[in-house]
Coordinates of C-alpha atoms in Angstrom, one line a residue:
Chain A
M1 CA -6.8 -7.8 42.7
D2 CA -10.3 -10.0 44.1
D3 CA -10.7 -13.6 45.2
E4 CA -11.8 -14.1 41.2
T5 CA -9.0 -13.6 39.6
R6 CA -6.9 -16.2 38.7
L7 CA -3.7 -16.5 41.1
D8 CA 0.2 -17.0 38.8
L9 CA 1.0 -20.3 40.5
S10 CA 3.5 -20.4 37.2
P11 CA 6.3 -21.3 39.7
L12 CA 4.9 -24.9 40.1
D13 CA 4.5 -25.3 36.3
P14 CA 6.3 -28.2 35.7
G15 CA 5.8 -27.3 31.9
A16 CA 7.9 -23.8 32.7
D17 CA 11.0 -26.1 32.3
P18 CA 10.1 -27.6 29.3
V19 CA 14.1 -28.8 29.0
A20 CA 12.7 -30.8 32.0
W21 CA 9.4 -31.7 31.6
R22 CA 10.4 -33.8 27.8
E23 CA 12.7 -35.8 30.1
F24 CA 10.8 -36.2 32.6
L25 CA 7.9 -37.4 30.0
A26 CA 10.5 -40.0 28.2
R27 CA 11.7 -41.4 31.5
T28 CA 7.9 -42.0 32.3
Q29 CA 7.5 -43.4 28.7
Q30 CA 11.1 -45.9 29.4
R31 CA 9.5 -46.9 32.6
V32 CA 6.0 -48.0 30.5
D33 CA 7.9 -49.8 27.5
A34 CA 9.5 -51.8 30.5
V35 CA 5.7 -52.4 31.9
L36 CA 3.8 -53.0 28.9
T37 CA 7.1 -55.0 27.6
E38 CA 6.2 -57.5 30.7
R39 CA 2.6 -57.7 30.3
E40 CA 3.2 -59.3 26.5
G41 CA 4.7 -62.0 27.8
P42 CA 7.5 -64.6 26.3
E43 CA 4.8 -66.8 23.4
G44 CA 5.0 -70.0 25.0
P45 CA 2.0 -72.9 22.7
M46 CA -0.2 -71.9 25.1
L47 CA -0.6 -68.3 24.0
V48 CA -0.4 -69.6 20.6
I49 CA -3.8 -72.0 21.5
A50 CA -5.3 -69.5 23.1
S51 CA -5.0 -67.3 20.0
W52 CA -6.4 -69.6 17.7
R53 CA -8.9 -70.5 20.5
R54 CA -11.5 -67.6 19.1
R55 CA -11.2 -68.9 15.6
L56 CA -11.7 -72.4 16.2
L57 CA -14.6 -71.5 18.4
L58 CA -16.0 -69.6 15.7
A59 CA -15.0 -72.5 12.8
A60 CA -16.9 -75.0 15.2
A61 CA -19.9 -72.3 15.1
A62 CA -20.1 -72.1 11.3
A63 CA -20.5 -75.9 10.9
L64 CA -22.9 -76.8 13.5
A65 CA -25.5 -74.0 12.0
M66 CA -24.7 -75.6 8.5
L67 CA -24.9 -79.4 10.0
V68 CA -28.1 -78.9 12.7
P69 CA -30.9 -78.1 9.6
A70 CA -29.6 -80.5 7.6
E71 CA -29.9 -83.3 10.3
I72 CA -33.3 -82.3 11.3
V73 CA -34.4 -82.4 7.1
L74 CA -33.0 -86.0 6.9
E75 CA -33.9 -86.9 10.4
L76 CA -37.6 -85.6 9.2
R77 CA -36.9 -87.7 6.0
E78 CA -36.2 -91.2 7.0
T79 CA -39.1 -90.5 9.5
R80 CA -41.3 -90.8 6.6
A81 CA -39.9 -93.0 4.5
E82 CA -40.2 -95.2 7.5
R83 CA -43.7 -94.8 8.3
V84 CA -44.1 -95.5 4.9
Q85 CA -42.0 -98.7 4.6
R86 CA -44.6 -99.6 7.8
L87 CA -48.1 -100.0 6.9
V88 CA -46.8 -101.3 3.4
A89 CA -45.2 -104.2 5.7
V90 CA -48.6 -103.7 7.7
S91 CA -50.9 -103.6 4.8
T92 CA -49.4 -106.7 3.0
H93 CA -49.3 -109.0 6.2
W94 CA -53.3 -109.6 5.9
G95 CA -53.3 -110.1 2.3
A96 CA -57.5 -110.0 1.3
T97 CA -58.9 -110.4 4.7
P98 CA -58.9 -106.1 6.3
P99 CA -57.1 -107.4 10.5
T100 CA -58.8 -105.5 13.2
G101 CA -58.0 -102.7 15.2
A102 CA -56.5 -104.3 17.3
E103 CA -54.7 -106.4 14.9
F104 CA -53.3 -102.9 13.3
L105 CA -52.3 -101.7 16.4
R106 CA -50.3 -104.2 17.8
A107 CA -49.0 -105.6 13.7
L108 CA -48.1 -102.0 14.0
S109 CA -46.2 -101.7 17.3
E110 CA -44.2 -104.8 16.3
Q111 CA -43.1 -102.8 13.7
R112 CA -41.5 -100.4 15.3
R113 CA -39.4 -102.8 17.6
Chain B
M1 CA -7.7 -35.5 14.8
D2 CA -6.8 -36.2 18.4
Q3 CA -7.6 -40.0 19.0
T4 CA -10.2 -39.7 22.5
D5 CA -8.8 -41.1 25.8
A6 CA -11.2 -44.0 24.9
E7 CA -9.7 -45.5 21.7
L8 CA -6.1 -44.7 23.4
V9 CA -6.7 -47.4 26.4
E10 CA -7.7 -48.8 23.8
A11 CA -4.5 -49.0 21.7
V12 CA -2.3 -49.1 25.1
R13 CA -4.6 -52.5 25.7
Q14 CA -3.4 -53.9 22.5
G15 CA 0.4 -52.9 23.5
S16 CA 0.8 -49.4 22.1
R17 CA 3.5 -47.6 23.2
A18 CA 3.0 -44.4 21.6
A19 CA -0.4 -44.1 22.9
A20 CA 1.0 -45.0 26.4
G21 CA 3.0 -41.4 25.6
Q22 CA 0.2 -39.8 24.1
L23 CA -2.0 -40.6 27.6
A24 CA 1.3 -39.0 29.5
Q25 CA 1.3 -36.4 27.3
R26 CA -1.8 -35.3 28.5
H27 CA -2.5 -36.3 31.6
L28 CA 0.4 -36.0 33.7
H29 CA 0.1 -32.2 34.3
G30 CA -2.9 -32.5 35.4
C31 CA -2.0 -35.6 37.4
R32 CA 1.5 -33.8 38.7
A33 CA -1.3 -31.5 40.1
I34 CA -3.5 -33.8 41.7
A35 CA -0.2 -35.0 43.4
L36 CA 1.3 -32.3 44.3
A37 CA -2.0 -30.6 45.9
I38 CA -1.5 -33.9 48.5
V39 CA 2.4 -34.4 48.8
G40 CA 3.3 -31.0 49.2
E41 CA 6.3 -31.2 47.6
V42 CA 7.5 -30.8 44.4
S43 CA 10.5 -33.7 43.8
G44 CA 7.7 -36.5 45.8
A45 CA 4.8 -35.2 43.5
D46 CA 7.2 -36.3 40.4
D47 CA 8.3 -39.4 42.1
V48 CA 4.4 -40.0 43.1
T49 CA 2.9 -38.7 39.3
Q50 CA 5.7 -41.0 37.8
D51 CA 4.9 -44.0 39.7
A52 CA 0.7 -43.9 39.2
F53 CA 0.9 -43.9 35.9
V54 CA 2.9 -46.7 35.0
Y55 CA 0.9 -48.4 37.5
A56 CA -2.0 -47.5 35.1
M57 CA -0.2 -48.9 32.5
A58 CA 0.2 -52.4 34.6
R59 CA -3.1 -52.6 34.6
I60 CA -5.1 -51.1 31.8
D61 CA -7.3 -54.0 31.9
D62 CA -8.6 -52.4 34.8
C63 CA -9.6 -49.6 34.2
R64 CA -13.7 -50.2 33.5
D65 CA -14.7 -47.5 31.3
P66 CA -12.3 -46.0 29.2
S67 CA -13.8 -42.8 28.4
R68 CA -13.0 -41.9 32.4
F69 CA -9.4 -42.6 32.1
R70 CA -8.0 -39.7 33.6
A71 CA -10.7 -39.2 36.8
W72 CA -9.1 -43.1 36.8
L73 CA -5.5 -42.7 36.5
G74 CA -6.1 -39.6 39.2
Q75 CA -7.2 -42.3 41.5
I76 CA -5.0 -43.3 42.0
V77 CA -2.8 -40.3 41.6
R78 CA -4.3 -39.4 44.9
S79 CA -4.5 -43.3 46.3
R80 CA -0.2 -43.5 45.8
A81 CA 0.0 -39.9 46.8
R82 CA -1.5 -40.4 49.8
N83 CA 0.6 -43.4 51.1
Q84 CA 3.5 -41.4 49.8
V85 CA 2.1 -38.8 52.7
R86 CA 2.7 -41.8 55.6
D87 CA 5.9 -43.3 53.7
R88 CA 7.8 -40.7 53.3
K89 CA 10.8 -43.9 53.2
D90 CA 9.7 -44.7 49.3
D91 CA 12.5 -43.1 47.1
R92 CA 13.3 -44.7 43.9
H93 CA 12.6 -41.8 41.8
V94 CA 15.9 -38.9 40.2
P95 CA 13.8 -35.8 41.3
L96 CA 13.3 -34.0 38.1
E97 CA 16.4 -31.6 38.8
A98 CA 18.9 -33.7 38.9
V99 CA 18.7 -35.1 35.8
I100 CA 18.7 -31.9 34.3
P101 CA 22.3 -30.7 32.7
A102 CA 23.6 -27.8 33.9
D103 CA 23.7 -25.9 30.6
S104 CA 20.1 -26.2 30.2
R105 CA 18.8 -25.0 32.8
P106 CA 17.3 -20.4 33.2
S107 CA 20.3 -19.8 34.1
P108 CA 21.2 -19.1 38.3
A109 CA 19.6 -15.9 39.0
Q110 CA 16.4 -16.6 37.1
D111 CA 16.8 -20.5 38.8
A112 CA 17.0 -18.3 41.8
E113 CA 13.7 -15.7 41.7
R114 CA 11.8 -19.5 40.4
S115 CA 12.8 -22.0 43.1
D116 CA 12.0 -18.4 45.2
L117 CA 8.8 -18.0 44.3
R118 CA 8.6 -21.5 44.0
T119 CA 9.1 -22.6 47.7
R120 CA 6.9 -19.0 48.7
L121 CA 3.8 -21.0 47.5
L122 CA 4.4 -24.1 48.4
A123 CA 4.3 -23.2 52.4
A124 CA 1.2 -20.8 51.2
L125 CA -0.6 -24.5 49.7
R126 CA 0.3 -26.1 52.6
V127 CA -2.0 -23.9 54.8
L128 CA -5.0 -25.4 53.2
P129 CA -7.4 -27.8 53.3
E130 CA -5.8 -30.4 50.5
D131 CA -9.2 -30.8 48.8
H132 CA -8.4 -26.9 48.7
R133 CA -5.2 -27.2 47.6
E134 CA -6.6 -29.4 45.0
V135 CA -9.3 -26.9 43.6
V136 CA -6.0 -24.0 43.6
L137 CA -4.3 -26.0 41.9
L138 CA -6.4 -28.1 39.6
H139 CA -7.8 -24.4 38.3
D140 CA -5.5 -21.9 38.4
L141 CA -2.3 -23.9 37.2
E142 CA -4.0 -26.6 34.9
G143 CA -7.2 -24.8 33.2
W144 CA -9.5 -27.5 34.7
T145 CA -13.3 -25.9 34.3
H146 CA -15.4 -26.2 38.0
R147 CA -17.3 -29.0 36.3
E148 CA -14.1 -31.4 35.3
I149 CA -13.2 -30.5 39.6
A150 CA -16.0 -31.6 40.6
D151 CA -16.3 -35.0 39.0
H152 CA -13.0 -35.8 39.3
L153 CA -13.6 -34.4 43.3
E154 CA -17.1 -35.7 43.7
L155 CA -18.1 -32.4 44.9
P156 CA -20.9 -30.3 44.0
Q157 CA -19.7 -27.5 42.0
G158 CA -20.9 -24.7 44.5
T159 CA -18.7 -26.1 46.6
V160 CA -15.3 -26.6 44.5
R161 CA -16.7 -22.7 43.7
S162 CA -15.7 -21.8 47.9
H163 CA -12.9 -23.9 47.5
L164 CA -11.8 -21.5 45.3
H165 CA -12.3 -18.8 46.2
H166 CA -11.6 -19.3 49.9
A167 CA -8.4 -20.7 48.2
R168 CA -7.3 -18.1 46.7
R169 CA -8.4 -16.1 49.3
V170 CA -6.3 -17.4 51.6
L171 CA -3.4 -17.3 49.5
R172 CA -2.8 -13.9 48.1
G173 CA -3.1 -12.9 51.7
L174 CA 0.1 -15.2 52.9
L175 CA 1.8 -14.3 50.1
E176 CA 1.9 -10.8 50.7
E177 CA 3.2 -11.7 54.5
L178 CA 5.5 -14.0 52.9
R179 CA 6.1 -11.4 50.8
E180 CA 7.1 -9.0 53.0
D181 CA 9.0 -11.3 55.3

């Protein structure tokens, strides 16, 4: 027999005694079950809240995704409307006489305030 | 189709006992060979194997790469086996032989023969360096490939082949001597 041939180590094989090996696996499983139960822990109120945290965060993100663009559009509309209103107010201020550039700027800044 | 180790690890993280059972079925044999190579005796190796597996399940979240679960578990087994060699006093485990009903065991003659062979093999294995023992047990007992052993022991495949060759030569010689005695 040369050194390239597999040695017969079967006397060390735990599977050679299947009953013993099954018992061993069963006892291991019992210990694992106990550990996994311990790992889960009791479901207290904090854990319930924690389990909802992800869903709440997703809902908040979705709401923000809808509200932010709407807010931007409203903001733009408002600004445009304000600008028109200001020009109307400035132009009615002088009646028929056209204002100088300085008067126009002053009137604009007053309106802004 | 069989689930991969990564899938089973994920299932254990979700609390699946069945997945833990499948991982045990799949890997405890190999773990036991690693433990036996280091501890050098059967009941101690059983003890280490079981403790290491239970420990791994309790800390399954620490397994950073679930696809390499076997390597991770193997490291736990090695570490615990070395601890046991250092401190042989730890003896919470009931040896495998102690819990088997007498009627399901092999006959006393078979038992004695098997036990004798086992004793001789273990005595011969003790002569080898630890990494040679691990290589020969994983290859010739567990059927791991050179590549798998190289990966597990972080050794080049050539070194694994050389360890295996050396271990077989020494073991054959020793077993012959022990048989003659």
